[in-house]
Coordinates of C-alpha atoms in Angstrom, one line a residue:
Chain A
X274 CA 0.0 0.0 0.0
X275 CA 1.5 3.4 -0.9
X276 CA 1.6 6.3 1.5
X277 CA -1.0 8.2 -0.6
X278 CA -3.7 5.5 -0.5
X279 CA -2.9 5.0 3.1
X280 CA -3.6 8.7 3.8
X281 CA -6.9 8.5 1.9
X282 CA -8.3 5.5 3.7
X283 CA -8.9 3.7 0.4
X284 CA -10.8 5.7 -2.1
X285 CA -12.9 8.4 -0.4
X286 CA -16.1 9.0 -2.5
X287 CA -16.8 12.2 -0.5
X288 CA -15.1 15.6 -0.6
X289 CA -12.1 16.0 1.7
X290 CA -13.1 18.1 4.7
X291 CA -9.8 18.0 6.7
X292 CA -6.4 17.3 5.3
X293 CA -3.4 16.8 7.6
X294 CA -0.1 17.2 5.8
X295 CA 3.1 15.9 7.3
X296 CA 1.8 16.9 10.7
X297 CA 4.3 16.5 13.5
X298 CA 4.5 17.1 17.2
X299 CA 7.7 17.0 19.2
X300 CA 7.9 17.8 22.9
X301 CA 11.0 19.4 24.2
X302 CA 13.3 17.0 25.9
X303 CA 11.9 13.9 24.2
X304 CA 13.9 12.2 21.6
X305 CA 11.0 10.7 19.6
X306 CA 8.1 12.7 18.3
X307 CA 4.7 12.1 19.7
X308 CA 3.3 12.3 16.2
X309 CA 5.6 11.9 13.3
X310 CA 4.8 13.3 9.8
X311 CA 1.2 12.2 9.7
X312 CA -0.6 12.7 6.4
X313 CA -4.3 11.9 6.4
X314 CA -7.5 13.0 4.8
X315 CA -10.9 13.1 6.5
X316 CA -13.8 12.9 4.1
X317 CA -16.8 15.1 4.5
X318 CA -19.9 13.7 6.4
X319 CA -18.2 10.6 7.7
X320 CA -17.2 9.3 11.1
X321 CA -13.5 8.7 11.1
X322 CA -12.1 6.8 14.1
X323 CA -8.5 7.1 15.3
X324 CA -7.9 4.0 17.3
X325 CA -4.7 2.5 18.7
X326 CA -2.9 1.4 21.9
X327 CA -2.4 4.0 24.6
X328 CA 0.4 6.3 24.0
X329 CA 0.2 6.0 20.2
X330 CA -0.5 9.7 19.8
X331 CA -4.1 9.5 18.7
X332 CA -5.3 12.1 21.2
X333 CA -2.4 14.4 20.3
X334 CA -3.4 14.1 16.7
X335 CA -7.0 15.0 17.4
X336 CA -6.0 18.0 19.5
X337 CA -3.8 19.3 16.8
X338 CA -6.7 19.5 14.4
X339 CA -8.3 22.3 16.5
X340 CA -4.8 23.4 17.7
X341 CA -5.5 22.9 21.4
X342 CA -2.1 21.3 20.9
X343 CA 0.0 23.3 18.4
X344 CA 1.8 21.2 15.8
X345 CA 5.6 21.5 15.6
X346 CA 5.5 21.3 11.8
X347 CA 3.2 20.4 9.0
X348 CA -0.1 21.8 7.7
X349 CA -3.8 21.5 8.6
X350 CA -6.3 22.2 5.8
X351 CA -10.0 22.7 6.6
X352 CA -12.2 22.7 3.5
X353 CA -9.1 23.5 1.4
X354 CA -8.0 26.5 3.5
X355 CA -4.7 26.4 5.3
X356 CA -5.6 27.0 8.9
X357 CA -2.3 26.1 10.4
X358 CA -1.6 29.8 11.3
X359 CA -5.2 31.1 11.4
X360 CA -6.7 32.6 14.6
X361 CA -7.1 29.5 16.7
X362 CA -10.2 30.8 18.5
X363 CA -12.0 31.4 15.2
X364 CA -10.9 27.9 14.0
X365 CA -12.2 26.3 17.1
X366 CA -15.6 27.9 16.7
X367 CA -15.9 25.9 13.4
X368 CA -15.3 22.6 15.2
X369 CA -17.4 21.1 17.9
X370 CA -15.3 19.6 20.7
X371 CA -16.3 16.8 23.0
X372 CA -13.9 15.3 25.6
X373 CA -14.2 12.3 27.8
X374 CA -14.7 14.3 31.0
X375 CA -17.2 16.4 29.0
X376 CA -16.2 19.6 30.9
X377 CA -19.7 21.2 31.2
X378 CA -19.5 24.5 33.0
X379 CA -20.9 23.7 36.5
X380 CA -21.8 27.3 37.3
X381 CA -24.0 27.6 34.2
X382 CA -27.4 26.1 33.4
X383 CA -27.7 23.6 30.6
X384 CA -29.1 26.4 28.4
X385 CA -26.2 28.7 29.2
X386 CA -23.7 25.9 28.5
X387 CA -25.2 25.3 25.1
X388 CA -25.7 29.0 24.3
X389 CA -22.1 29.9 25.0
X390 CA -20.6 29.6 21.5
X391 CA -23.6 31.2 19.7
X392 CA -23.1 34.0 22.2
X393 CA -19.4 34.4 21.3
X394 CA -20.6 34.6 17.7
X395 CA -23.0 37.4 18.6
X396 CA -26.2 35.6 17.6
X397 CA -29.3 37.5 18.7
X398 CA -31.0 36.2 21.8
X399 CA -34.2 34.8 20.2
X400 CA -32.1 32.8 17.7
X401 CA -30.0 31.4 20.6
X402 CA -33.1 30.4 22.6
X403 CA -34.6 28.6 19.6
X404 CA -31.3 26.9 18.9
X405 CA -30.9 25.7 22.6
X406 CA -34.4 24.1 22.5
X407 CA -33.8 22.6 19.1
X408 CA -30.6 20.9 20.3
X409 CA -32.1 19.6 23.5
X410 CA -34.9 18.1 21.5
X411 CA -32.3 16.6 19.1
X412 CA -30.4 14.8 21.9
X413 CA -33.7 13.6 23.4
X414 CA -34.0 15.9 26.4
X415 CA -37.2 17.8 27.0
X416 CA -36.2 21.5 26.9
X417 CA -38.8 22.7 29.3
X418 CA -37.6 20.2 31.9
X419 CA -33.8 20.6 31.4
X420 CA -33.1 24.1 30.2
X421 CA -32.7 25.6 33.6
X422 CA -31.0 22.7 35.4
X423 CA -27.4 22.7 36.4
X424 CA -24.9 20.0 35.3
X425 CA -24.7 18.5 38.8
X426 CA -28.4 17.7 38.6
X427 CA -27.9 15.4 35.6
X428 CA -26.8 11.8 35.2
X429 CA -23.5 10.9 33.4
X430 CA -25.4 9.9 30.3
X431 CA -27.4 13.1 30.3
X432 CA -24.3 15.2 30.7
X433 CA -22.8 13.4 27.7
X434 CA -25.9 14.3 25.7
X435 CA -25.6 18.0 26.7
X436 CA -21.9 17.9 25.8
X437 CA -22.8 16.8 22.3
X438 CA -25.6 19.4 22.1
X439 CA -23.1 22.1 23.2
X440 CA -20.6 21.0 20.6
X441 CA -23.3 21.2 17.9
X442 CA -24.5 24.6 19.1
X443 CA -23.1 26.8 16.3
X444 CA -23.7 24.1 13.7
X445 CA -20.0 23.5 13.0
X446 CA -19.2 21.3 10.0
X447 CA -16.7 19.3 12.0
X448 CA -16.9 17.5 15.4
X449 CA -13.8 16.3 17.3
X450 CA -14.6 13.7 19.9
X451 CA -12.0 12.4 22.3
X452 CA -13.2 9.1 23.9
X453 CA -16.6 10.7 24.3
X454 CA -18.2 7.6 25.8
X455 CA -15.2 6.4 27.7
X456 CA -16.3 7.3 31.2
X457 CA -19.8 5.9 31.0
X458 CA -21.1 2.6 32.2
X459 CA -21.4 -0.1 29.5
X460 CA -25.2 -0.2 29.2
X461 CA -25.6 3.6 29.0
X462 CA -22.6 3.7 26.6
X463 CA -24.4 1.3 24.3
X464 CA -27.5 3.4 24.2
X465 CA -25.6 6.7 23.7
X466 CA -23.6 5.1 20.8
X467 CA -26.9 4.1 19.1
X468 CA -28.4 7.5 19.7
X469 CA -25.3 9.2 18.4
X470 CA -25.4 7.1 15.2
X471 CA -29.0 7.9 14.7
X472 CA -28.3 11.6 15.3
X473 CA -25.4 11.5 12.8
X474 CA -27.8 10.1 10.1
X475 CA -29.6 13.4 10.5
X476 CA -26.8 15.9 10.9
X477 CA -24.2 14.3 8.6
X478 CA -21.2 16.0 10.3
X479 CA -17.6 15.3 9.6
X480 CA -16.5 13.6 12.8
X481 CA -13.1 12.6 14.0
X482 CA -13.4 10.3 16.9
X483 CA -10.7 8.9 19.2
X484 CA -11.1 5.7 21.1
X485 CA -8.8 2.9 22.4
X486 CA -11.7 0.4 22.1
X487 CA -11.6 -1.5 18.7
X488 CA -15.2 -2.7 19.2
X489 CA -16.4 0.9 19.6
X490 CA -14.3 1.8 16.5
X491 CA -16.0 -0.9 14.5
X492 CA -19.5 0.0 15.6
X493 CA -19.1 3.8 15.2
X494 CA -16.8 4.2 12.3
X495 CA -17.5 4.8 8.6
X496 CA -13.7 4.6 8.3
X497 CA -11.1 3.5 10.9
X498 CA -7.5 4.6 11.1
X499 CA -5.5 2.1 13.2
X500 CA -2.5 3.9 14.6
X501 CA 0.8 2.6 16.0
X502 CA 3.5 4.6 17.8
X503 CA 4.1 8.1 16.7
X504 CA 0.6 8.1 15.2
X505 CA 1.8 6.3 12.1
X506 CA -1.1 4.7 10.2
X507 CA -1.1 1.0 10.2
X508 CA -4.3 0.7 8.2
X509 CA -6.9 3.3 7.2
X510 CA -10.0 1.7 5.7
X511 CA -13.6 0.8 6.1
X512 CA -14.2 -1.4 9.1
X513 CA -15.4 -4.4 7.1
X514 CA -12.2 -4.3 5.1
X515 CA -10.0 -4.0 8.1
X516 CA -11.8 -7.0 9.7
X517 CA -11.7 -9.2 6.6
X518 CA -8.3 -8.0 5.4
X519 CA -6.0 -6.8 8.1
X520 CA -2.9 -5.1 6.6
X521 CA -0.3 -6.7 8.8
X522 CA 0.3 -8.6 12.0
X523 CA 0.0 -5.4 14.1
X524 CA -3.5 -4.7 12.9
X525 CA -4.3 -8.4 13.3
X526 CA -3.2 -8.4 16.9
X527 CA -5.0 -5.1 17.6
X528 CA -8.3 -6.3 16.3
X529 CA -7.7 -9.5 18.2
X530 CA -9.1 -13.0 17.9
X531 CA -12.6 -13.5 17.0
X532 CA -12.5 -10.8 14.4
X533 CA -15.4 -12.6 12.7
X534 CA -17.5 -12.2 15.8
X535 CA -16.7 -8.5 15.9
X536 CA -18.5 -8.4 12.5
X537 CA -21.7 -8.7 14.5
X538 CA -21.1 -5.1 15.3
X539 CA -21.1 -4.3 11.6
X540 CA -24.2 -6.1 10.6
X541 CA -27.5 -4.6 11.4
X542 CA -31.0 -6.0 11.9
X543 CA -32.2 -4.5 8.6
X544 CA -29.5 -6.6 6.8
X545 CA -30.9 -10.0 7.8
X546 CA -34.1 -11.8 7.0
X547 CA -36.9 -11.4 9.6
X548 CA -38.8 -14.3 11.1
X549 CA -42.5 -13.8 11.2
X550 CA -44.7 -14.7 14.1
X551 CA -48.5 -14.8 14.1
X552 CA -50.1 -11.6 15.5
X553 CA -53.5 -10.6 16.7
X554 CA -55.1 -7.5 18.0
X555 CA -55.0 -7.3 21.8
X556 CA -58.8 -7.1 21.9
X557 CA -59.2 -10.3 19.9
X558 CA -61.2 -13.2 21.4
X559 CA -59.5 -16.3 22.6
X560 CA -61.0 -18.2 19.6
X561 CA -59.4 -15.8 17.1
X562 CA -56.0 -15.9 18.8
X563 CA -56.1 -19.7 18.9
X564 CA -57.0 -19.8 15.2
X565 CA -54.0 -17.6 14.4
X566 CA -51.8 -19.9 16.4
X567 CA -53.0 -23.0 14.6
X568 CA -52.5 -21.4 11.2
X569 CA -48.8 -20.8 11.9
X570 CA -46.0 -23.2 12.8
X571 CA -44.8 -21.0 15.7
X572 CA -45.6 -21.7 19.3
X573 CA -46.9 -18.3 20.4
X574 CA -48.9 -15.3 19.2
X575 CA -47.9 -11.7 19.6
X576 CA -50.7 -9.4 20.7
X577 CA -50.5 -5.9 19.2
X578 CA -52.3 -2.7 20.2
X579 CA -54.1 -0.3 17.8
X580 CA -50.7 1.2 16.7
X581 CA -49.4 -2.3 16.1
X582 CA -47.1 -2.0 19.1
X583 CA -46.3 -5.3 20.8
X584 CA -48.2 -5.9 24.0
X585 CA -47.9 -9.5 25.0
X586 CA -46.6 -13.0 23.9
X587 CA -49.2 -15.6 24.5
X588 CA -49.0 -19.4 23.9
X589 CA -51.6 -22.2 24.0
X590 CA -51.3 -22.6 27.8
X591 CA -52.1 -18.9 28.3
X592 CA -55.2 -19.4 26.1
X593 CA -56.4 -22.0 28.5
X594 CA -56.4 -19.7 31.4
X595 CA -59.6 -17.8 31.8
X596 CA -59.0 -16.1 35.2
X597 CA -57.4 -13.0 33.7
X598 CA -58.0 -11.0 30.4
X599 CA -55.7 -12.4 27.7
X600 CA -53.5 -9.3 27.5
X601 CA -52.5 -9.8 31.2
X602 CA -51.4 -13.4 30.7
X603 CA -48.3 -14.6 28.9
X604 CA -45.0 -12.7 28.7
X605 CA -44.3 -9.0 28.3
X606 CA -42.3 -8.5 25.1
X607 CA -38.8 -7.3 26.2
X608 CA -36.1 -7.6 23.6
X609 CA -37.3 -5.0 21.2
X610 CA -34.8 -3.7 18.6
X611 CA -35.0 -1.5 15.5
X612 CA -33.6 -1.9 12.0
X613 CA -30.5 0.1 12.9
X614 CA -29.6 -2.1 15.9
X615 CA -26.4 -4.1 15.4
X616 CA -26.7 -7.9 15.6
X617 CA -24.3 -7.8 18.6
X618 CA -26.7 -5.5 20.5
X619 CA -29.6 -7.7 19.4
X620 CA -27.9 -10.7 20.8
X621 CA -27.2 -8.8 24.0
X622 CA -30.9 -7.9 24.3
X623 CA -31.9 -11.5 23.9
X624 CA -29.4 -12.6 26.6
X625 CA -30.6 -9.8 29.0
X626 CA -34.2 -10.8 28.6
X627 CA -33.6 -14.5 28.3
X628 CA -35.6 -15.1 25.2
X629 CA -34.4 -16.6 21.9
X630 CA -36.2 -14.0 19.8
X631 CA -36.0 -10.2 19.5
X632 CA -39.0 -8.2 18.1
X633 CA -38.1 -5.7 15.4
X634 CA -40.1 -2.4 15.6
X635 CA -40.0 0.7 13.4
X636 CA -39.5 4.2 14.7
X637 CA -43.0 4.5 16.0
X638 CA -42.7 1.2 17.9
X639 CA -44.9 -0.8 15.5
X640 CA -44.1 -4.5 14.9
X641 CA -42.2 -5.2 11.7
X642 CA -40.9 -8.7 12.3
X643 CA -38.6 -10.7 14.5
X644 CA -35.0 -11.8 14.6
X645 CA -34.3 -15.1 16.3
X646 CA -31.2 -16.5 17.7
X647 CA -30.8 -19.0 14.7
X648 CA -30.6 -16.0 12.3
X649 CA -27.7 -14.6 14.4
X650 CA -26.0 -17.9 14.6
X651 CA -26.2 -18.2 10.8
X652 CA -24.6 -14.8 10.4
X653 CA -21.7 -15.8 12.7
X654 CA -21.2 -19.0 10.8
X655 CA -21.1 -17.3 7.4
X656 CA -18.7 -14.7 8.8
X657 CA -16.4 -17.4 10.2
X658 CA -16.6 -19.3 6.9
X659 CA -15.6 -16.2 5.1
X660 CA -12.7 -15.6 7.4
X661 CA -11.5 -19.2 7.0
X662 CA -11.7 -18.8 3.3
X663 CA -9.7 -15.6 3.5
X664 CA -6.9 -17.1 5.5
X665 CA -6.8 -20.2 3.3
X666 CA -6.4 -17.9 0.3
X667 CA -3.7 -16.0 2.0
X668 CA -1.8 -19.1 3.1
X669 CA -2.2 -20.4 -0.4
X670 CA -0.7 -17.3 -1.8
X671 CA 2.3 -17.6 0.5
X672 CA 2.9 -21.2 -0.4
X673 CA 2.6 -20.2 -4.0
X674 CA 5.3 -17.5 -3.5
X675 CA 7.6 -19.9 -1.8
X676 CA 7.3 -22.6 -4.5
X677 CA 7.8 -20.2 -7.5
Chain B
X97 CA -24.5 43.9 89.5
X98 CA -22.9 47.2 90.3
X99 CA -20.4 46.8 87.5
X100 CA -22.9 46.1 84.9
X101 CA -25.1 49.0 85.9
X102 CA -22.2 51.4 85.9
X103 CA -21.0 50.1 82.5
X104 CA -24.5 50.6 81.2
X105 CA -24.5 54.1 82.4
X106 CA -21.2 54.7 80.8
X107 CA -22.4 53.3 77.5
X108 CA -25.5 55.5 77.6
X109 CA -23.4 58.6 78.3
X110 CA -20.9 57.8 75.6
X111 CA -23.2 56.3 73.0
X112 CA -23.0 59.0 70.4
X113 CA -19.2 59.0 70.4
X114 CA -19.1 55.1 70.4
X115 CA -21.4 54.9 67.5
X116 CA -19.4 57.5 65.6
X117 CA -16.1 55.6 66.3
X118 CA -17.7 52.2 65.3
X119 CA -18.8 53.7 61.9
X120 CA -15.3 55.1 61.4
X121 CA -13.8 51.8 62.3
X122 CA -16.1 49.9 59.8
X123 CA -15.3 52.5 57.2
X124 CA -11.5 52.1 57.7
X125 CA -11.8 48.3 57.4
X126 CA -14.1 48.4 54.3
X127 CA -11.9 50.8 52.4
X128 CA -8.8 48.8 53.2
X129 CA -10.5 45.5 52.3
X130 CA -11.8 46.9 49.0
X131 CA -8.3 48.0 48.1
X132 CA -6.7 44.7 49.3
X133 CA -9.3 42.8 47.2
X134 CA -8.5 44.6 44.0
X135 CA -4.8 44.2 44.5
X136 CA -5.0 40.7 45.9
X137 CA -7.2 39.2 43.2
X138 CA -5.2 41.1 40.6
X139 CA -2.0 39.6 41.9
X140 CA -3.5 36.2 42.2
X141 CA -4.7 36.3 38.6
X142 CA -1.3 37.4 37.5
X143 CA 0.7 34.6 39.1
X144 CA -1.6 31.6 39.5
X145 CA -0.5 29.9 36.2
X146 CA 3.2 30.1 37.1
X147 CA 5.1 28.3 39.7
X148 CA 7.9 30.6 41.0
X149 CA 6.2 34.0 40.8
X150 CA 3.2 32.5 42.7
X151 CA 5.5 31.2 45.4
X152 CA 7.4 34.5 45.7
X153 CA 4.2 36.6 45.8
X154 CA 2.7 34.4 48.6
X155 CA 6.0 34.6 50.5
X156 CA 6.1 38.3 50.3
X157 CA 2.4 38.9 51.3
X158 CA 2.9 36.2 54.0
X159 CA 5.9 38.1 55.4
X160 CA 3.9 41.3 55.7
X161 CA 1.6 39.5 58.2
X162 CA 4.6 38.8 60.4
X163 CA 5.6 42.4 60.9
X164 CA 4.4 43.5 64.3
X165 CA 1.5 45.9 63.8
X166 CA 2.9 48.6 66.1
X167 CA 6.2 48.6 64.1
X168 CA 4.4 48.7 60.8
X169 CA 2.1 51.5 61.7
X170 CA 5.1 53.4 63.1
X171 CA 7.2 52.9 60.0
X172 CA 4.5 54.0 57.6
X173 CA 4.2 57.4 59.3
X174 CA 7.6 58.3 57.9
X175 CA 6.5 58.5 54.3
X176 CA 2.7 59.1 54.8
X177 CA 2.5 61.0 58.0
X178 CA -0.1 60.5 60.8
X179 CA -3.7 59.7 60.0
X180 CA -5.9 57.6 57.8
X181 CA -3.7 57.1 54.8
X182 CA -0.9 55.3 56.6
X183 CA -3.6 53.3 58.5
X184 CA -5.3 52.1 55.3
X185 CA -1.9 51.1 53.7
X186 CA -1.0 49.1 56.8
X187 CA -4.3 47.3 56.8
X188 CA -4.1 46.6 53.1
X189 CA -0.8 44.9 53.7
X190 CA -2.2 42.8 56.5
X191 CA -5.3 41.9 54.4
X192 CA -3.5 40.7 51.3
X193 CA -2.4 37.2 52.2
X194 CA -5.7 35.4 52.6
X195 CA -7.0 37.1 49.4
X196 CA -4.0 36.3 47.2
X197 CA -3.7 32.8 48.6
X198 CA -7.4 32.0 48.0
X199 CA -7.4 33.5 44.6
X200 CA -4.4 31.3 43.6
X201 CA -5.9 28.2 45.2
X202 CA -9.4 28.9 43.7
X203 CA -8.1 29.5 40.2
X204 CA -5.9 26.4 40.4
X205 CA -8.7 24.2 41.6
X206 CA -10.8 24.7 38.4
X207 CA -11.2 21.4 36.7
X208 CA -8.7 21.2 33.8
X209 CA -11.4 19.5 31.7
X210 CA -13.6 22.6 32.0
X211 CA -10.7 24.8 30.9
X212 CA -9.9 22.5 28.1
X213 CA -13.4 22.5 26.8
X214 CA -13.6 26.3 27.1
X215 CA -10.4 26.6 25.1
X216 CA -11.7 24.0 22.5
X217 CA -14.9 26.0 22.1
X218 CA -12.9 29.1 21.0
X219 CA -12.8 31.2 24.1
X220 CA -9.8 33.4 24.4
X221 CA -7.7 33.9 27.5
X222 CA -9.8 36.8 28.9
X223 CA -13.2 35.3 28.1
X224 CA -12.1 32.1 29.8
X225 CA -10.9 34.0 32.9
X226 CA -13.9 36.3 33.2
X227 CA -16.7 33.8 32.3
X228 CA -15.3 30.5 33.5
X229 CA -12.4 30.6 35.9
X230 CA -13.2 33.6 38.1
X231 CA -16.9 32.6 38.6
X232 CA -15.8 29.0 39.5
X233 CA -13.1 30.3 41.9
X234 CA -15.4 32.9 43.4
X235 CA -16.7 31.0 46.4
X236 CA -13.0 30.4 47.5
X237 CA -11.9 34.0 46.7
X238 CA -14.8 35.5 48.7
X239 CA -13.9 33.3 51.6
X240 CA -10.4 34.8 51.5
X241 CA -11.9 38.2 51.6
X242 CA -14.0 37.3 54.6
X243 CA -11.0 35.9 56.5
X244 CA -9.1 39.1 55.7
X245 CA -11.9 41.3 56.9
X246 CA -12.1 39.6 60.3
X247 CA -8.3 39.8 60.8
X248 CA -8.4 43.5 59.8
X249 CA -11.2 44.4 62.1
X250 CA -8.9 43.6 65.1
X251 CA -5.7 45.1 63.8
X252 CA -7.5 48.3 62.8
X253 CA -7.7 49.2 66.5
X254 CA -3.9 49.7 66.5
X255 CA -4.4 52.4 63.8
X256 CA -5.3 54.8 66.6
X257 CA -1.6 54.9 67.6
X258 CA -0.9 56.9 64.5
X259 CA -4.0 59.0 64.9
X260 CA -6.1 56.8 62.6
X261 CA -9.8 56.7 62.9
X262 CA -11.9 54.0 64.7
X263 CA -12.5 52.3 68.0
X264 CA -8.8 52.1 68.9
X265 CA -8.7 55.6 70.2
X266 CA -10.7 54.8 73.4
X267 CA -8.5 51.7 74.0
X268 CA -5.3 53.8 74.0
X269 CA -7.0 56.4 76.2
X270 CA -7.9 53.7 78.7
X271 CA -4.4 52.4 78.7
X272 CA -3.2 55.9 79.6
X273 CA -5.3 55.9 82.7
X274 CA -5.0 52.3 84.0
X275 CA -6.1 52.2 87.6
X276 CA -8.9 54.7 87.3
X277 CA -12.4 53.2 87.6
X278 CA -13.3 54.4 84.1
X279 CA -10.4 52.7 82.4
X280 CA -12.1 49.3 82.3
X281 CA -15.3 50.7 80.8
X282 CA -13.4 52.7 78.4
X283 CA -11.5 49.7 77.1
X284 CA -14.4 47.2 77.3
X285 CA -16.8 49.3 75.2
X286 CA -14.6 49.5 72.0
X287 CA -13.6 45.8 72.4
X288 CA -17.3 44.9 72.3
X289 CA -17.7 47.1 69.3
X290 CA -14.9 45.4 67.5
X291 CA -16.4 41.9 68.3
X292 CA -19.7 43.2 67.1
X293 CA -18.2 44.4 63.8
X294 CA -16.3 41.2 63.4
X295 CA -19.4 39.1 63.7
X296 CA -21.4 41.5 61.5
X297 CA -18.8 41.4 58.7
X298 CA -18.5 37.6 59.0
X299 CA -22.3 37.2 58.5
X300 CA -22.3 39.8 55.8
X301 CA -19.7 37.9 53.7
X302 CA -21.4 34.5 54.4
X303 CA -24.7 36.0 53.0
X304 CA -22.8 37.7 50.1
X305 CA -21.1 34.4 49.2
X306 CA -24.4 32.6 49.2
X307 CA -26.1 35.3 47.0
X308 CA -23.3 35.6 44.5
X309 CA -22.5 31.9 44.0
X310 CA -24.2 30.1 41.2
X311 CA -26.8 27.6 42.3
X312 CA -24.9 25.0 40.2
X313 CA -21.9 25.3 42.6
X314 CA -23.7 24.9 45.9

């Protein structure tokens, strides 16, 4: 792979938003540079992940983009303009910035936190107020409830959402995120990651995202740059290519064993075929439900409400019980996912609720179909088969080289 | 009981003068503290980010507190003459340490993540200081001002020795006539006045701190 294709992360179809040219950072008194001559292009509208072992210079690289750390040499181009020597404060107002500790201003309300950058840019007050409410809505927090609260009154996950809203406040084209979900418990982190991906589908920002967690990188990234010491690029490519075709043994070690299983983080529910279960309206009579059950080869019927939202699983045994209305018998449907959920999260949902089948619902919560554990197992098997095939081909190629 | 009755009679007889002296005393303290706050916070802001200048500044203002007050008041009459000016300068010198120290400590205790995100959002040095760092350090700074005030209320009594205003005058008059029955009353009344002022200022600054600190920091 030549340096130039490495810098591009294999054919970018989008315009280049940020270009780093031979960017270098040396600290006085240290022999080796923290970042050595990094050249890299970040395409517009994508999430680019910088991932690597600790101390590889990924955070330094990120912080040189908005010049919170000033590069020793090299150039930074934003939308084609050389901003290496531009006014750093003006540059930073064009880039949202989210750090792991979030750094909300504790003496300001949530609204004041979000309004700060628009205020620096002299927006008028009405426009700022509208923007604050719009952003709180966007990150799923009711403005009338949260506008006047202080950061200490929020949970970690809520603070994270406000941090993202604050970074988006002046609608910057670029977002820089340094381990933004690093300090959050795994369950909340998962939810925030999913929310953020959904948000990105709407806002289409150019995002540079630093993490040390390869699983997070695979889940979040449109493109992943795996970095080794001095921030040198080991591989810069789409996640599926990195998983199926690691550039060298460093990348292989970094993505670890079970790379095929990690592929579950890439596949989403909408990519697989749904299973279909018999359904009935929750006001249906026992006779109607029994009829629906008989007509299918499944063991249970899913009761839906008027908006087709799942209410209850009932099976033949529940139908025999007459002491309670039908909707109060059976099981509450728990594992509910959407088309955008990854298969790994779907599997997690199943394990959490101890059922072998997850219900797929659309954005309004209406039933679309179901994914069962067999579907996920099939996906794993086909991924493993593909990986075996790949390594056989590679081994074959090596033998071929030796014999020729 | 006799003592208390006589003391009450004394207070009644002297009330106008005592009230006048108490007001003068409070004025002397407030003017000195206002000046000490401006200088102390300014100095703290100037040095908190550096290591050696901060240490040197704290050592200098700390040393000022160790100068015996009689000597300092006396020394200052040489350039400034007798009266209020020298008294204010001496009190400013005594009031600086808690204010400078708390300003440095307060500004240094601001969470680095908060400062980094302020920088990353495009706030310049002064915007950061005025809108983020000083408001966050404020509860600590105002506590320094409060401590300074309480120290100064006591020391201000000595200002009388160089003909400064305040409650000290009666104390020195009483010292001049030790042994006479009036001496005790004459000393006790200003001492009570000073204690009263001390408590008053203490409460004032506690309330001020509460009113001027963001609800998000409480």
